[in-house]
Amino acid sequence: MAGSILGTEVIRREDGTLLTGEGQYTGDLRPDGLLIAYFVRSPVAHGVIGEIDLGAAVDISGVAGVFTAETIGVDQVKPRFPLDPHFVRGPLAGDRVRFVGEPVAMVVAETLAAAQDAADEIMVDYQPLPVSMDAEAAVANGSAVLFPERGSDTMIRAFDPVEGLHDKADRIVTGRIVHNRMAVVPMETDAVLADPTGEQLTLWVSTQGAHATRGGIAESLGLGPDEVRVIAPWVGGGFGAKGGWRVEHVAVAAAARQLGRPVVWTETRAENLISMQARDQVHYARVGVTDDGRMVSLEVIALVDAGAFPGLGGILPGITRVMATGVYGIEQVQFDYGLAATNRAPLGAFRGAGRPQATLTIERMADLAAAELGIDPVEFRRCNFLASEDFPLVTPTGGAYDTGEYEKALDRACELVGYEELRAEQAARRAAGDPIRLGIGLSSYVEVTAPTGQEEHAVVEVHPDGSATVAVGTSSHGQGHETAFTMIVADRLGIDMDRITFVQSDTTMVARGGGTGGSRSAQLGGSAIHAASVEVLDIARQRAAELLEASADDIVVTDEGRLGVAGVPSASVGWAEVAAASEEPLRAELDHTTDGATFPFGTHICVVEVDTETGMVTPRRFVAVDDAGNLLNPLIVAGQQHGGVASGIGQALYEYVAYDDHGNPLTTGLADYAMPSAAEFCDFTVDSTITPTHLNPLGVKGIGEAATIGATPAVQNAVIDALSDLGIRHIDLPLTPDRVWQAIQSAGDPPAAIAWPSL
């Protein structure tokens, strides 16, 4: 063919269905005989469960069943990330509760109103226990408040000490970086519908990975994988938090099996806000620098509040450690971490999952070091970047970086934002005593995509009518997979995109798959589809060669999307003829393995105004230059950049989950949890540099999480830069007006000493 569709802006195929509301989500499904589930949740953060009095709940009209830990029929839910057997949960709390919102009982009824009325009748006797809300203190004293039978609520990972860690440094710069706990807030809350009435137990789940979810639920129920079918219909956002199964999914499935009727549960927004949470690390960091501006050593102790049942929260610090040095050539690194179970909600994943924490820490420390040395933050980064000619390379913490052109992205971002002009404007405002300060913040980042597992399943088949079907084991929840993946098939086979059917997220229709997470889809799913398309084309060329009495080596896909003989325009056949030429399907099914994780990178620059009289921060400009290798569809990439930047700004300025000292969540609605809207944002300028990877045939890297990773430190650095002439060195996230104003009022005070922790 004359040109490739890949790399061009193609309007998303999904959007017509999305915008007209024709897509069906789990909560929209209404099979015959459907029952509604409603959970009774703990109002206390920590307590022993005494008597559960069902009262009149079972007698309320329309109630089909009331379940507790004793009657649900499942002892344990298979953990997705098994850290310790003591942290394993049942679908409903048994002897004690460990966070507000933990499910204790479940009512299943004909209507939601009946289920809620019955739930109101259930009385649970809680005997309060001491509450642990301070992970740093728990790690320090080795407490065993939540898990006394284990002997400790903490887990420590301390690596071998690095000899002479800071010996090459002229100075040591110290910081304490808070990574605020956030709520994930997907547009669609969690949901599951379990139908036991067919040959299999069929579940529709709002999930990012149908196959993993099937495995987890089936094992929890004591069933084989073939006895369970999982379908992810339209999914309204996941951001990592819907990467697996939850205890509620298992409870609903168990109840459906006992009752012999379909049961659905749709999470309320309040339930979502008190349970689907992420981030929550505190890093103590020391950077060793030379007087000429080189970072030579890095030391970090990361303390993690993993919530009531540590799982993924205990895995993420390992990813943070791998990415600790960021884009910089730091030779000596000591990165240790400890986590504690607390009476907060269990910690999960959110857009970046461990990588934002690494970037925020190293980018704050870079700015602190630059300020200490009196070097412009742009020049400081240039001085410390890993050199492009050194790639591929392995960092001191084991990051196997594939490609990097860090200075190119930095230069482009500075050009787009007008960096020198902004510095001049900033100086002029300060000289004039303007109370509205201008701040310019940078973040040069690198992240890892597809960090776990390098294999994905795909099927491509051309049908006798000339249409095609592509199936893949990844699972879209808003990213545009249908468009991007059908583009790959169309590019390789010349079949019009409108004639390609896309299949995903159904364990019966797709044999296996790794789902979507860690920005793996394009490089793994896309590469699998590419490989299957190439295999189909090879088969088709053989068949076309026989039909045209030519050599298979001379068969090409023509500009018209036919299979023809090179140099002979009159000799060609259509895909329908080729597909019908044999009784064997024109089909390729395979598991494609790529050669490793990839490492996207970029530079973000944020421009803010800070009102020194009120502490109000207003974003004025934001430039994001990201490099995700080759771009399959620049329009989709730009959308991911916009969404990622918005998420990163939200963490920096507005969002945090709040608890009181007794473990009660205070941000239980969107009136309390400051989820920003479009009105809070400035216009974003997004751009891309292109540095292809050699690790997959498409040369692509992930883009779904990159902009979030780069954005937050750019905003934090901008706010602190705006106030740096007042002597302000650091302000913790989120940078709310009150927090910024308090920092301004305390600007003349000596900075508080940072007490270095021990593990």
mmCIF file of N, CA and C in Angstrom, residues 556-641:
data_model
loop_
_atom_site.group_PDB
_atom_site.id
_atom_site.type_symbol
_atom_site.label_atom_id
_atom_site.label_comp_id
_atom_site.label_asym_id
_atom_site.label_seq_id
_atom_site.Cartn_x
_atom_site.Cartn_y
_atom_site.Cartn_z
ATOM 1 N N VAL A 556 1.265 -8.681 -2.980
ATOM 2 C CA VAL A 556 1.261 -7.503 -2.111
ATOM 3 C C VAL A 556 -0.173 -7.056 -1.870
ATOM 4 N N VAL A 557 -0.359 -6.267 -0.825
ATOM 5 C CA VAL A 557 -1.653 -5.623 -0.593
ATOM 6 C C VAL A 557 -1.671 -4.335 -1.407
ATOM 7 N N THR A 558 -2.660 -4.207 -2.278
ATOM 8 C CA THR A 558 -2.722 -3.056 -3.167
ATOM 9 C C THR A 558 -3.332 -1.854 -2.453
ATOM 10 N N ASP A 559 -3.245 -0.695 -3.089
ATOM 11 C CA ASP A 559 -3.838 0.515 -2.520
ATOM 12 C C ASP A 559 -5.343 0.392 -2.376
ATOM 13 N N GLU A 560 -5.958 -0.487 -3.156
ATOM 14 C CA GLU A 560 -7.405 -0.699 -3.086
ATOM 15 C C GLU A 560 -7.779 -1.737 -2.033
ATOM 16 N N GLY A 561 -6.806 -2.269 -1.317
ATOM 17 C CA GLY A 561 -7.086 -3.250 -0.290
ATOM 18 C C GLY A 561 -7.322 -4.640 -0.829
ATOM 19 N N ARG A 562 -6.729 -4.951 -1.970
ATOM 20 C CA ARG A 562 -6.821 -6.279 -2.547
ATOM 21 C C ARG A 562 -5.451 -6.950 -2.493
ATOM 22 N N LEU A 563 -5.401 -8.217 -2.845
ATOM 23 C CA LEU A 563 -4.142 -8.937 -2.925
ATOM 24 C C LEU A 563 -3.791 -9.105 -4.393
ATOM 25 N N GLY A 564 -2.670 -8.496 -4.775
ATOM 26 C CA GLY A 564 -2.316 -8.499 -6.187
ATOM 27 C C GLY A 564 -0.860 -8.832 -6.419
ATOM 28 N N VAL A 565 -0.545 -8.999 -7.685
ATOM 29 C CA VAL A 565 0.829 -9.284 -8.084
ATOM 30 C C VAL A 565 1.553 -7.955 -8.271
ATOM 31 N N ALA A 566 2.682 -7.810 -7.616
ATOM 32 C CA ALA A 566 3.446 -6.566 -7.709
ATOM 33 C C ALA A 566 3.788 -6.267 -9.164
ATOM 34 N N GLY A 567 3.506 -5.030 -9.582
ATOM 35 C CA GLY A 567 3.832 -4.606 -10.932
ATOM 36 C C GLY A 567 2.831 -5.032 -11.987
ATOM 37 N N VAL A 568 1.757 -5.743 -11.581
ATOM 38 C CA VAL A 568 0.735 -6.186 -12.545
ATOM 39 C C VAL A 568 -0.628 -5.716 -12.018
ATOM 40 N N PRO A 569 -1.024 -4.487 -12.288
ATOM 41 C CA PRO A 569 -2.249 -3.929 -11.711
ATOM 42 C C PRO A 569 -3.504 -4.739 -12.012
ATOM 43 N N SER A 570 -3.516 -5.431 -13.126
ATOM 44 C CA SER A 570 -4.737 -6.151 -13.509
ATOM 45 C C SER A 570 -4.886 -7.486 -12.788
ATOM 46 N N ALA A 571 -3.848 -7.938 -12.119
ATOM 47 C CA ALA A 571 -3.876 -9.257 -11.478
ATOM 48 C C ALA A 571 -4.052 -9.102 -9.975
ATOM 49 N N SER A 572 -5.295 -9.246 -9.494
ATOM 50 C CA SER A 572 -5.551 -9.123 -8.065
ATOM 51 C C SER A 572 -6.832 -9.869 -7.705
ATOM 52 N N VAL A 573 -6.955 -10.196 -6.459
ATOM 53 C CA VAL A 573 -8.161 -10.836 -5.932
ATOM 54 C C VAL A 573 -8.536 -10.139 -4.631
ATOM 55 N N GLY A 574 -9.819 -10.184 -4.309
ATOM 56 C CA GLY A 574 -10.284 -9.575 -3.070
ATOM 57 C C GLY A 574 -10.145 -10.524 -1.899
ATOM 58 N N TRP A 575 -10.269 -9.976 -0.693
ATOM 59 C CA TRP A 575 -10.141 -10.785 0.516
ATOM 60 C C TRP A 575 -11.232 -11.848 0.599
ATOM 61 N N ALA A 576 -12.425 -11.539 0.099
ATOM 62 C CA ALA A 576 -13.496 -12.536 0.129
ATOM 63 C C ALA A 576 -13.114 -13.765 -0.687
ATOM 64 N N GLU A 577 -12.542 -13.533 -1.848
ATOM 65 C CA GLU A 577 -12.125 -14.665 -2.685
ATOM 66 C C GLU A 577 -11.028 -15.474 -2.006
ATOM 67 N N VAL A 578 -10.111 -14.787 -1.401
ATOM 68 C CA VAL A 578 -9.006 -15.483 -0.743
ATOM 69 C C VAL A 578 -9.513 -16.290 0.450
ATOM 70 N N ALA A 579 -10.405 -15.690 1.264
ATOM 71 C CA ALA A 579 -10.931 -16.393 2.428
ATOM 72 C C ALA A 579 -11.744 -17.614 2.024
ATOM 73 N N ALA A 580 -12.439 -17.524 0.877
ATOM 74 C CA ALA A 580 -13.289 -18.623 0.424
ATOM 75 C C ALA A 580 -12.523 -19.681 -0.352
ATOM 76 N N ALA A 581 -11.250 -19.441 -0.591
ATOM 77 C CA ALA A 581 -10.480 -20.352 -1.445
ATOM 78 C C ALA A 581 -10.102 -21.648 -0.747
ATOM 79 N N SER A 582 -10.348 -21.741 0.552
ATOM 80 C CA SER A 582 -9.997 -22.953 1.290
ATOM 81 C C SER A 582 -11.054 -23.206 2.353
ATOM 82 N N GLU A 583 -11.234 -24.479 2.718
ATOM 83 C CA GLU A 583 -12.151 -24.805 3.797
ATOM 84 C C GLU A 583 -11.572 -24.411 5.154
ATOM 85 N N GLU A 584 -10.275 -24.253 5.206
ATOM 86 C CA GLU A 584 -9.630 -23.820 6.445
ATOM 87 C C GLU A 584 -9.870 -22.328 6.661
ATOM 88 N N PRO A 585 -10.237 -21.928 7.876
ATOM 89 C CA PRO A 585 -10.428 -20.496 8.139
ATOM 90 C C PRO A 585 -9.148 -19.712 7.854
ATOM 91 N N LEU A 586 -9.325 -18.502 7.389
ATOM 92 C CA LEU A 586 -8.186 -17.607 7.187
ATOM 93 C C LEU A 586 -7.969 -16.887 8.514
ATOM 94 N N ARG A 587 -7.190 -17.524 9.363
ATOM 95 C CA ARG A 587 -7.186 -17.151 10.782
ATOM 96 C C ARG A 587 -5.821 -17.392 11.399
ATOM 97 N N ALA A 588 -5.436 -16.500 12.306
ATOM 98 C CA ALA A 588 -4.226 -16.694 13.104
ATOM 99 C C ALA A 588 -4.554 -16.426 14.558
ATOM 100 N N GLU A 589 -4.169 -17.340 15.419
ATOM 101 C CA GLU A 589 -4.341 -17.190 16.860
ATOM 102 C C GLU A 589 -2.999 -17.456 17.511
ATOM 103 N N LEU A 590 -2.560 -16.534 18.357
ATOM 104 C CA LEU A 590 -1.215 -16.679 18.914
ATOM 105 C C LEU A 590 -1.073 -15.925 20.224
ATOM 106 N N ASP A 591 -0.017 -16.260 20.920
ATOM 107 C CA ASP A 591 0.429 -15.518 22.099
ATOM 108 C C ASP A 591 1.761 -14.885 21.735
ATOM 109 N N HIS A 592 1.763 -13.572 21.681
ATOM 110 C CA HIS A 592 2.968 -12.859 21.263
ATOM 111 C C HIS A 592 3.725 -12.358 22.485
ATOM 112 N N THR A 593 5.016 -12.553 22.478
ATOM 113 C CA THR A 593 5.870 -12.101 23.575
ATOM 114 C C THR A 593 6.796 -11.006 23.075
ATOM 115 N N THR A 594 6.780 -9.865 23.760
ATOM 116 C CA THR A 594 7.703 -8.788 23.419
ATOM 117 C C THR A 594 8.989 -8.956 24.222
ATOM 118 N N ASP A 595 9.953 -8.112 23.949
ATOM 119 C CA ASP A 595 11.296 -8.309 24.485
ATOM 120 C C ASP A 595 11.566 -7.568 25.796
ATOM 121 N N GLY A 596 10.538 -6.971 26.387
ATOM 122 C CA GLY A 596 10.770 -6.316 27.668
ATOM 123 C C GLY A 596 9.881 -5.110 27.871
ATOM 124 N N ALA A 597 9.864 -4.612 29.108
ATOM 125 C CA ALA A 597 9.138 -3.390 29.434
ATOM 126 C C ALA A 597 9.774 -2.196 28.724
ATOM 127 N N THR A 598 8.971 -1.169 28.493
ATOM 128 C CA THR A 598 9.486 0.051 27.873
ATOM 129 C C THR A 598 9.410 1.215 28.859
ATOM 130 N N PHE A 599 10.143 2.274 28.534
ATOM 131 C CA PHE A 599 10.304 3.383 29.477
ATOM 132 C C PHE A 599 10.010 4.718 28.791
ATOM 133 N N PRO A 600 8.730 5.099 28.730
ATOM 134 C CA PRO A 600 8.381 6.412 28.181
ATOM 135 C C PRO A 600 8.950 7.529 29.054
ATOM 136 N N PHE A 601 9.017 8.710 28.494
ATOM 137 C CA PHE A 601 9.597 9.832 29.222
ATOM 138 C C PHE A 601 9.029 11.133 28.691
ATOM 139 N N GLY A 602 9.440 12.227 29.298
ATOM 140 C CA GLY A 602 8.998 13.532 28.817
ATOM 141 C C GLY A 602 9.339 14.631 29.790
ATOM 142 N N THR A 603 8.935 15.841 29.445
ATOM 143 C CA THR A 603 9.078 17.001 30.324
ATOM 144 C C THR A 603 7.769 17.770 30.341
ATOM 145 N N HIS A 604 7.319 18.100 31.533
ATOM 146 C CA HIS A 604 6.139 18.942 31.717
ATOM 147 C C HIS A 604 6.575 20.254 32.365
ATOM 148 N N ILE A 605 5.960 21.338 31.927
ATOM 149 C CA ILE A 605 6.203 22.653 32.534
ATOM 150 C C ILE A 605 4.857 23.268 32.875
ATOM 151 N N CYS A 606 4.717 23.655 34.136
ATOM 152 C CA CYS A 606 3.485 24.273 34.616
ATOM 153 C C CYS A 606 3.763 25.718 35.002
ATOM 154 N N VAL A 607 2.835 26.584 34.650
ATOM 155 C CA VAL A 607 2.913 28.000 35.022
ATOM 156 C C VAL A 607 1.704 28.312 35.894
ATOM 157 N N VAL A 608 1.950 28.826 37.092
ATOM 158 C CA VAL A 608 0.857 29.144 38.008
ATOM 159 C C VAL A 608 0.970 30.583 38.478
ATOM 160 N N GLU A 609 -0.141 31.087 38.957
ATOM 161 C CA GLU A 609 -0.163 32.324 39.725
ATOM 162 C C GLU A 609 -0.599 31.984 41.143
ATOM 163 N N VAL A 610 0.097 32.564 42.117
ATOM 164 C CA VAL A 610 -0.214 32.338 43.523
ATOM 165 C C VAL A 610 -0.543 33.683 44.151
ATOM 166 N N ASP A 611 -1.734 33.784 44.692
ATOM 167 C CA ASP A 611 -2.151 34.992 45.396
ATOM 168 C C ASP A 611 -1.601 34.922 46.815
ATOM 169 N N THR A 612 -0.642 35.773 47.122
ATOM 170 C CA THR A 612 0.008 35.708 48.428
ATOM 171 C C THR A 612 -0.910 36.181 49.555
ATOM 172 N N GLU A 613 -2.012 36.833 49.216
ATOM 173 C CA GLU A 613 -2.933 37.300 50.253
ATOM 174 C C GLU A 613 -3.961 36.243 50.637
ATOM 175 N N THR A 614 -4.210 35.293 49.752
ATOM 176 C CA THR A 614 -5.220 34.266 50.027
ATOM 177 C C THR A 614 -4.668 32.843 49.953
ATOM 178 N N GLY A 615 -3.511 32.664 49.339
ATOM 179 C CA GLY A 615 -2.971 31.324 49.132
ATOM 180 C C GLY A 615 -3.556 30.600 47.942
ATOM 181 N N MET A 616 -4.402 31.259 47.189
ATOM 182 C CA MET A 616 -5.058 30.616 46.053
ATOM 183 C C MET A 616 -4.062 30.405 44.915
ATOM 184 N N VAL A 617 -4.050 29.180 44.377
ATOM 185 C CA VAL A 617 -3.195 28.832 43.246
ATOM 186 C C VAL A 617 -4.067 28.702 42.007
ATOM 187 N N THR A 618 -3.679 29.377 40.939
ATOM 188 C CA THR A 618 -4.422 29.317 39.678
ATOM 189 C C THR A 618 -3.486 28.852 38.572
ATOM 190 N N PRO A 619 -3.730 27.677 37.997
ATOM 191 C CA PRO A 619 -2.920 27.264 36.845
ATOM 192 C C PRO A 619 -3.171 28.182 35.656
ATOM 193 N N ARG A 620 -2.106 28.655 35.018
ATOM 194 C CA ARG A 620 -2.239 29.561 33.876
ATOM 195 C C ARG A 620 -1.839 28.897 32.563
ATOM 196 N N ARG A 621 -0.809 28.102 32.585
ATOM 197 C CA ARG A 621 -0.387 27.385 31.378
ATOM 198 C C ARG A 621 0.155 26.027 31.783
ATOM 199 N N PHE A 622 -0.010 25.087 30.883
ATOM 200 C CA PHE A 622 0.593 23.777 31.120
ATOM 201 C C PHE A 622 1.038 23.210 29.787
ATOM 202 N N VAL A 623 2.315 22.854 29.702
ATOM 203 C CA VAL A 623 2.885 22.250 28.497
ATOM 204 C C VAL A 623 3.369 20.857 28.854
ATOM 205 N N ALA A 624 2.901 19.865 28.124
ATOM 206 C CA ALA A 624 3.322 18.486 28.319
ATOM 207 C C ALA A 624 3.934 17.965 27.031
ATOM 208 N N VAL A 625 5.193 17.607 27.095
ATOM 209 C CA VAL A 625 5.864 16.961 25.966
ATOM 210 C C VAL A 625 6.218 15.548 26.413
ATOM 211 N N ASP A 626 5.531 14.580 25.839
ATOM 212 C CA ASP A 626 5.708 13.185 26.224
ATOM 213 C C ASP A 626 6.272 12.400 25.050
ATOM 214 N N ASP A 627 7.013 11.353 25.360
ATOM 215 C CA ASP A 627 7.591 10.490 24.329
ATOM 216 C C ASP A 627 7.194 9.058 24.624
ATOM 217 N N ALA A 628 6.274 8.534 23.811
ATOM 218 C CA ALA A 628 5.804 7.160 23.953
ATOM 219 C C ALA A 628 6.199 6.325 22.743
ATOM 220 N N GLY A 629 7.323 6.655 22.151
ATOM 221 C CA GLY A 629 7.750 5.941 20.957
ATOM 222 C C GLY A 629 6.877 6.302 19.775
ATOM 223 N N ASN A 630 6.713 5.370 18.847
ATOM 224 C CA ASN A 630 5.835 5.604 17.707
ATOM 225 C C ASN A 630 4.395 5.771 18.180
ATOM 226 N N LEU A 631 3.650 6.644 17.516
ATOM 227 C CA LEU A 631 2.264 6.907 17.892
ATOM 228 C C LEU A 631 1.333 6.208 16.914
ATOM 229 N N LEU A 632 0.502 5.298 17.412
ATOM 230 C CA LEU A 632 -0.460 4.630 16.536
ATOM 231 C C LEU A 632 -1.520 5.608 16.052
ATOM 232 N N ASN A 633 -2.013 6.434 16.971
ATOM 233 C CA ASN A 633 -3.044 7.414 16.646
ATOM 234 C C ASN A 633 -2.805 8.653 17.497
ATOM 235 N N PRO A 634 -2.224 9.709 16.930
ATOM 236 C CA PRO A 634 -1.895 10.894 17.727
ATOM 237 C C PRO A 634 -3.096 11.522 18.424
ATOM 238 N N LEU A 635 -4.295 11.358 17.866
ATOM 239 C CA LEU A 635 -5.485 11.916 18.493
ATOM 240 C C LEU A 635 -5.764 11.233 19.826
ATOM 241 N N ILE A 636 -5.652 9.907 19.839
ATOM 242 C CA ILE A 636 -5.847 9.164 21.081
ATOM 243 C C ILE A 636 -4.749 9.494 22.081
ATOM 244 N N VAL A 637 -3.522 9.620 21.601
ATOM 245 C CA VAL A 637 -2.405 9.971 22.479
ATOM 246 C C VAL A 637 -2.658 11.322 23.143
ATOM 247 N N ALA A 638 -3.097 12.304 22.364
ATOM 248 C CA ALA A 638 -3.372 13.631 22.928
ATOM 249 C C ALA A 638 -4.473 13.560 23.983
ATOM 250 N N GLY A 639 -5.482 12.727 23.748
ATOM 251 C CA GLY A 639 -6.538 12.563 24.741
ATOM 252 C C GLY A 639 -6.009 11.987 26.037
ATOM 253 N N GLN A 640 -5.125 11.010 25.930
ATOM 254 C CA GLN A 640 -4.515 10.444 27.126
ATOM 255 C C GLN A 640 -3.658 11.492 27.848
ATOM 256 N N GLN A 641 -2.967 12.313 27.082
ATOM 257 C CA GLN A 641 -2.161 13.365 27.706
ATOM 258 C C GLN A 641 -3.042 14.354 28.461
#
